[in-house]
Tab-separated table of N, CA and C in Angstrom:
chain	number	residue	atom	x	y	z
A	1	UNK	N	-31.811	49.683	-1.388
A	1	UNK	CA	-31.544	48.362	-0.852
A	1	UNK	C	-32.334	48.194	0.449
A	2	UNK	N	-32.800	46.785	0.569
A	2	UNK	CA	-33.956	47.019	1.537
A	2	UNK	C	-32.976	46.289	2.793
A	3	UNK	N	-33.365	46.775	4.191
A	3	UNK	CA	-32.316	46.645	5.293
A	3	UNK	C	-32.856	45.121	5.810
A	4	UNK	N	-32.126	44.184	6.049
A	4	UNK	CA	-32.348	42.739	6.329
A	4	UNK	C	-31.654	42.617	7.706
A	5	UNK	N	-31.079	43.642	8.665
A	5	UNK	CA	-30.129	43.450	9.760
A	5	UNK	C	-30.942	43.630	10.773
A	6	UNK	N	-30.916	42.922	11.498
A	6	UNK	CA	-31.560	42.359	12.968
A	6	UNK	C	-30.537	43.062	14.010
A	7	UNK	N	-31.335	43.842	15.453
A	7	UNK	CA	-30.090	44.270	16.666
A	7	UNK	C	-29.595	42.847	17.317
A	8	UNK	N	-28.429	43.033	17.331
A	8	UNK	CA	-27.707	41.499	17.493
A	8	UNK	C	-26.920	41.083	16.683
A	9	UNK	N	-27.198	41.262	15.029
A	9	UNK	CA	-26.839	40.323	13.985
A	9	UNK	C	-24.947	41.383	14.245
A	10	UNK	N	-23.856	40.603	13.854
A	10	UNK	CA	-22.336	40.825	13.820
A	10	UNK	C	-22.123	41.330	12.132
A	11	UNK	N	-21.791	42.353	11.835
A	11	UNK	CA	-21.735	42.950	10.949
A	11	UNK	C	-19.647	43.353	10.592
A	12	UNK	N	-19.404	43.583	9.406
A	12	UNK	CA	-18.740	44.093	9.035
A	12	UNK	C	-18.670	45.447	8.071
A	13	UNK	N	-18.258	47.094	8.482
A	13	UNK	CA	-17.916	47.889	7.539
A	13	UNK	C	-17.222	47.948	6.621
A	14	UNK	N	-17.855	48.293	5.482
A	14	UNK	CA	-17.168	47.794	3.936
A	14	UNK	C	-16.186	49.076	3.705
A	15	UNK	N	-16.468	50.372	4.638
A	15	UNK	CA	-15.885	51.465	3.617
A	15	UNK	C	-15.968	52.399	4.918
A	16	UNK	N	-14.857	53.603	5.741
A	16	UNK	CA	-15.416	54.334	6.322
A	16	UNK	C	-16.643	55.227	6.001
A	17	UNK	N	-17.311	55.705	7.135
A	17	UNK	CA	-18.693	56.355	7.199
A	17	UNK	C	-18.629	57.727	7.912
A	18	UNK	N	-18.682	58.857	6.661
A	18	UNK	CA	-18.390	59.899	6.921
A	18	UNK	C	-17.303	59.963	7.251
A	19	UNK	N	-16.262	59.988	7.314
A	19	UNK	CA	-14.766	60.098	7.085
A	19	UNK	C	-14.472	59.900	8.843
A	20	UNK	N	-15.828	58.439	9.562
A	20	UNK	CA	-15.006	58.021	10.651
A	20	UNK	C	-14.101	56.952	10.280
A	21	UNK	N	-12.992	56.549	10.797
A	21	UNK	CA	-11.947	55.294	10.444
A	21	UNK	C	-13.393	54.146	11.131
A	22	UNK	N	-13.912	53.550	10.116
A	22	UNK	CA	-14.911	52.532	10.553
A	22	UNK	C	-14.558	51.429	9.172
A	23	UNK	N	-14.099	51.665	8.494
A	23	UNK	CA	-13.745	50.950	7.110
A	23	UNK	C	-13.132	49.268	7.727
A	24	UNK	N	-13.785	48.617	7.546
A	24	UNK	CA	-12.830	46.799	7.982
A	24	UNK	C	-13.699	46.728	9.039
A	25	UNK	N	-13.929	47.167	10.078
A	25	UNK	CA	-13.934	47.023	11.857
A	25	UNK	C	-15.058	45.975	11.956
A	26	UNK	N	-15.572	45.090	12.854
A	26	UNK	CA	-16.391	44.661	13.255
A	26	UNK	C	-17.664	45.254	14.436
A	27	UNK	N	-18.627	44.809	13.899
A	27	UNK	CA	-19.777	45.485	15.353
A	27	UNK	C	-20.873	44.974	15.348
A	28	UNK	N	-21.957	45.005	16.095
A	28	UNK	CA	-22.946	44.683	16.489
A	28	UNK	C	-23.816	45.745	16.093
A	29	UNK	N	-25.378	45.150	15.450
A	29	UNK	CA	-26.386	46.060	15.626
A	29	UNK	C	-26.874	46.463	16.332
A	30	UNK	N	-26.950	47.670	16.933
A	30	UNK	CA	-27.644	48.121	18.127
A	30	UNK	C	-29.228	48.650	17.868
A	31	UNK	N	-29.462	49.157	16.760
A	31	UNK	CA	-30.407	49.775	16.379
A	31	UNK	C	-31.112	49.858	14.800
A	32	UNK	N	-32.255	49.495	14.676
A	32	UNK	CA	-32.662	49.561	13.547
A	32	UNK	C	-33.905	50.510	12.810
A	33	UNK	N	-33.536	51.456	12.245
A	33	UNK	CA	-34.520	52.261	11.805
A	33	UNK	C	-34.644	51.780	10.133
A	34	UNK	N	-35.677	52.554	10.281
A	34	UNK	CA	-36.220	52.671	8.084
A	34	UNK	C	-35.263	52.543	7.172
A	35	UNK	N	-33.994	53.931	7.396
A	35	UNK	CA	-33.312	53.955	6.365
A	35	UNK	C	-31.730	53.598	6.996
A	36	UNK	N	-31.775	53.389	8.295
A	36	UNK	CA	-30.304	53.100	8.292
A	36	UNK	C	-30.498	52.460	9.637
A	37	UNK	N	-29.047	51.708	9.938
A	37	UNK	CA	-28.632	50.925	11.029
A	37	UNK	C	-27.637	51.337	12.322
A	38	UNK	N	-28.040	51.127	13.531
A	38	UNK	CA	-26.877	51.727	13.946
A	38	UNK	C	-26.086	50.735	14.447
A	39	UNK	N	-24.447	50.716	14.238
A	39	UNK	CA	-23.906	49.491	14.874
A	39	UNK	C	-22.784	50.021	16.147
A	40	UNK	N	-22.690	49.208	16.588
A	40	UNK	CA	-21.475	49.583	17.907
A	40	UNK	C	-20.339	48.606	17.816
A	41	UNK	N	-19.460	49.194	16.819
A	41	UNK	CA	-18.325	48.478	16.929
A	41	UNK	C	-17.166	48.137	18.190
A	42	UNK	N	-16.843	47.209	18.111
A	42	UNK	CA	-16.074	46.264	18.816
A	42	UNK	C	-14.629	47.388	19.571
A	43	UNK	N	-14.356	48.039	17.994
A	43	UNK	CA	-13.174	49.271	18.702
A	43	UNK	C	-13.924	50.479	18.866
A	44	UNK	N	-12.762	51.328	19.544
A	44	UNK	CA	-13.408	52.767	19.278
A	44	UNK	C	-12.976	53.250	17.490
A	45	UNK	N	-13.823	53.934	17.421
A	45	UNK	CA	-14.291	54.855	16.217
A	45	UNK	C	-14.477	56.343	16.510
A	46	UNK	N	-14.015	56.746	17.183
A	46	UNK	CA	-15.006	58.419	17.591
A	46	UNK	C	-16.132	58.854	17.230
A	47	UNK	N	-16.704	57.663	17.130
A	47	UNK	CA	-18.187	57.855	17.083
A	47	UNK	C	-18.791	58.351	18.134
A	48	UNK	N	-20.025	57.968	18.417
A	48	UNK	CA	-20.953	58.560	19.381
A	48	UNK	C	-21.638	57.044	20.423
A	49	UNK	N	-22.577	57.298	20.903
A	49	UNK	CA	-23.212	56.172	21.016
A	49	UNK	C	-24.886	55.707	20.925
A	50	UNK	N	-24.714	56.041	20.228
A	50	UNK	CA	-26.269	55.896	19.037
A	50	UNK	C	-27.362	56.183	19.754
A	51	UNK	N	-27.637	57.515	20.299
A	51	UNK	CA	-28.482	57.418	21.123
A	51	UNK	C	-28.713	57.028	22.513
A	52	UNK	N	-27.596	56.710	23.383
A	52	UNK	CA	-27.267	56.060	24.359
A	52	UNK	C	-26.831	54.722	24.315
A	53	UNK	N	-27.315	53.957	23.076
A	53	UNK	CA	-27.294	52.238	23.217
A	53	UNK	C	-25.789	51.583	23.234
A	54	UNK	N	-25.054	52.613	22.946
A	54	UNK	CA	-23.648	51.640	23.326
A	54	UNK	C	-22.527	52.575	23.780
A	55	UNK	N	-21.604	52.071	24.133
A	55	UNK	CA	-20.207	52.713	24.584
A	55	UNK	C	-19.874	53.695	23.819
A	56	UNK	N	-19.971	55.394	24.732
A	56	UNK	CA	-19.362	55.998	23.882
A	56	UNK	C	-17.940	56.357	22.922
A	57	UNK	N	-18.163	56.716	21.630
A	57	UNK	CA	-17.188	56.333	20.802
A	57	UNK	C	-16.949	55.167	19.547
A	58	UNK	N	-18.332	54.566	20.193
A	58	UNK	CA	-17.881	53.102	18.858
A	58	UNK	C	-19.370	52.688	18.770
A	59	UNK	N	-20.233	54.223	18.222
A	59	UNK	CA	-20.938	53.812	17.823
A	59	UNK	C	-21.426	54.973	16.293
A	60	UNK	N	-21.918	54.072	15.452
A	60	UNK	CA	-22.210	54.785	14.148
A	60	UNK	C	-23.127	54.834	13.590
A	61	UNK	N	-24.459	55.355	13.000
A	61	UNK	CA	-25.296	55.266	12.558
A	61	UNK	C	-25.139	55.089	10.666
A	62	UNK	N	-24.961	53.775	10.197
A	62	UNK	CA	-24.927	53.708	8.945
A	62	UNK	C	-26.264	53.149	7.941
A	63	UNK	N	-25.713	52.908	6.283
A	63	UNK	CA	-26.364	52.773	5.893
A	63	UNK	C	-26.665	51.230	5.613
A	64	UNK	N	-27.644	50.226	5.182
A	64	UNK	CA	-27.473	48.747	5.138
A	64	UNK	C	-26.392	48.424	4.358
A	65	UNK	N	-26.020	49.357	3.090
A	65	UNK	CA	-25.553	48.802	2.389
A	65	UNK	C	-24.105	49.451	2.452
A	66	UNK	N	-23.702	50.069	3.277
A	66	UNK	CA	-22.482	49.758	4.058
A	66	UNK	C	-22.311	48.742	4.517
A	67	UNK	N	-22.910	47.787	5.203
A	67	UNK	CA	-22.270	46.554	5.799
A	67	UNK	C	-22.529	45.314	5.117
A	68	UNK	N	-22.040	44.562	5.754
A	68	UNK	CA	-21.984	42.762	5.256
A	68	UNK	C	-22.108	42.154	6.345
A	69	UNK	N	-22.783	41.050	6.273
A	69	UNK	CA	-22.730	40.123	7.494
A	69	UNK	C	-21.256	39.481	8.260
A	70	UNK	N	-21.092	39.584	9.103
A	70	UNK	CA	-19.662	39.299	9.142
A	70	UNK	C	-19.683	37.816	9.112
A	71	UNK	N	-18.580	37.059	8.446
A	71	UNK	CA	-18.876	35.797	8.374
A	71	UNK	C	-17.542	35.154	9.590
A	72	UNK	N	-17.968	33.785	10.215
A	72	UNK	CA	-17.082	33.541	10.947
A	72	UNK	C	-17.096	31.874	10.651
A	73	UNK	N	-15.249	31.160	10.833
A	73	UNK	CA	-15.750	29.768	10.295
A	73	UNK	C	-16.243	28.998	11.578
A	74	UNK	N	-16.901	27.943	10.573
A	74	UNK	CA	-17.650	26.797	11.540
A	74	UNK	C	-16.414	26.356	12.217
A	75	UNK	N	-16.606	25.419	13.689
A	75	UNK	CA	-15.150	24.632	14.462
A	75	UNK	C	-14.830	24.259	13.803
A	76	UNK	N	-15.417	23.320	12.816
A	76	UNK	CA	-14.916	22.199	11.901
A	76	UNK	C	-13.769	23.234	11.346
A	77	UNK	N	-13.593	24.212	10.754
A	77	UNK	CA	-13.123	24.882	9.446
A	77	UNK	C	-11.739	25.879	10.277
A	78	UNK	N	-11.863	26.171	11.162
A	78	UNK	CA	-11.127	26.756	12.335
A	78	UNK	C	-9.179	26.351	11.768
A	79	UNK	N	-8.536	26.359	12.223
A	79	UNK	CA	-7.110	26.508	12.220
A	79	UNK	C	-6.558	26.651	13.319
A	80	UNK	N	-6.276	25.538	14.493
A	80	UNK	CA	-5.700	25.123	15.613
A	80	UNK	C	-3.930	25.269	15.593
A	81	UNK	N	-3.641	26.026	16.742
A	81	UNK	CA	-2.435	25.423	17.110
A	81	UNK	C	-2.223	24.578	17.642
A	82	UNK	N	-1.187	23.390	17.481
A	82	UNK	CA	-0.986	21.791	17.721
A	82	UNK	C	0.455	22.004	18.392
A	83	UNK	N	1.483	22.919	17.768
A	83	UNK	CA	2.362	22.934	18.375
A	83	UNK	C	2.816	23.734	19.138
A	84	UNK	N	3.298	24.041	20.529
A	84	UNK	CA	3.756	24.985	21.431
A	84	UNK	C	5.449	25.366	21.305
């Protein structure tokens, strides 16, 4: 699978990676090589930090096709509280 993820782009883990609890979590790309991505999720993970590029602990070096783009809704589509 050919890697389409940009550092920046908001990603979601489909499945833990290497038996870190990374399975669901949200993160950011920090790094992009040939065969894999590194992201720095939002929580800790006991990860590492990819080389220095992010907070240690919540960072993982995976594969593209571990992740998904994380999708988020437009304002329009959102779900407001109205009542207090």
């Amino acid at each position: 699978m050919e890697n389409s993820f940009k550092v920046g782009d908001r990603v979601r883990c489909i499945k833990d990676v290497e038996n870190y609890p990374s399975g669901g979590k949200l993160g950011t790309i920090c790094n992009v090589c040939s065969s894999y991505v590194g992201v720095a999720f939002d929580e800790e993970i006991s990860g590492h930090t990819c080389n220095g590029i992010c907070a240690d602990g919540h960072g993982l070096w995976c594969f593209a096709s571990e992740l998904i783009p994380a999708v988020f809704k437009k304002a329009s589509e959102r779900e407001y509280i109205t009542e207090i």
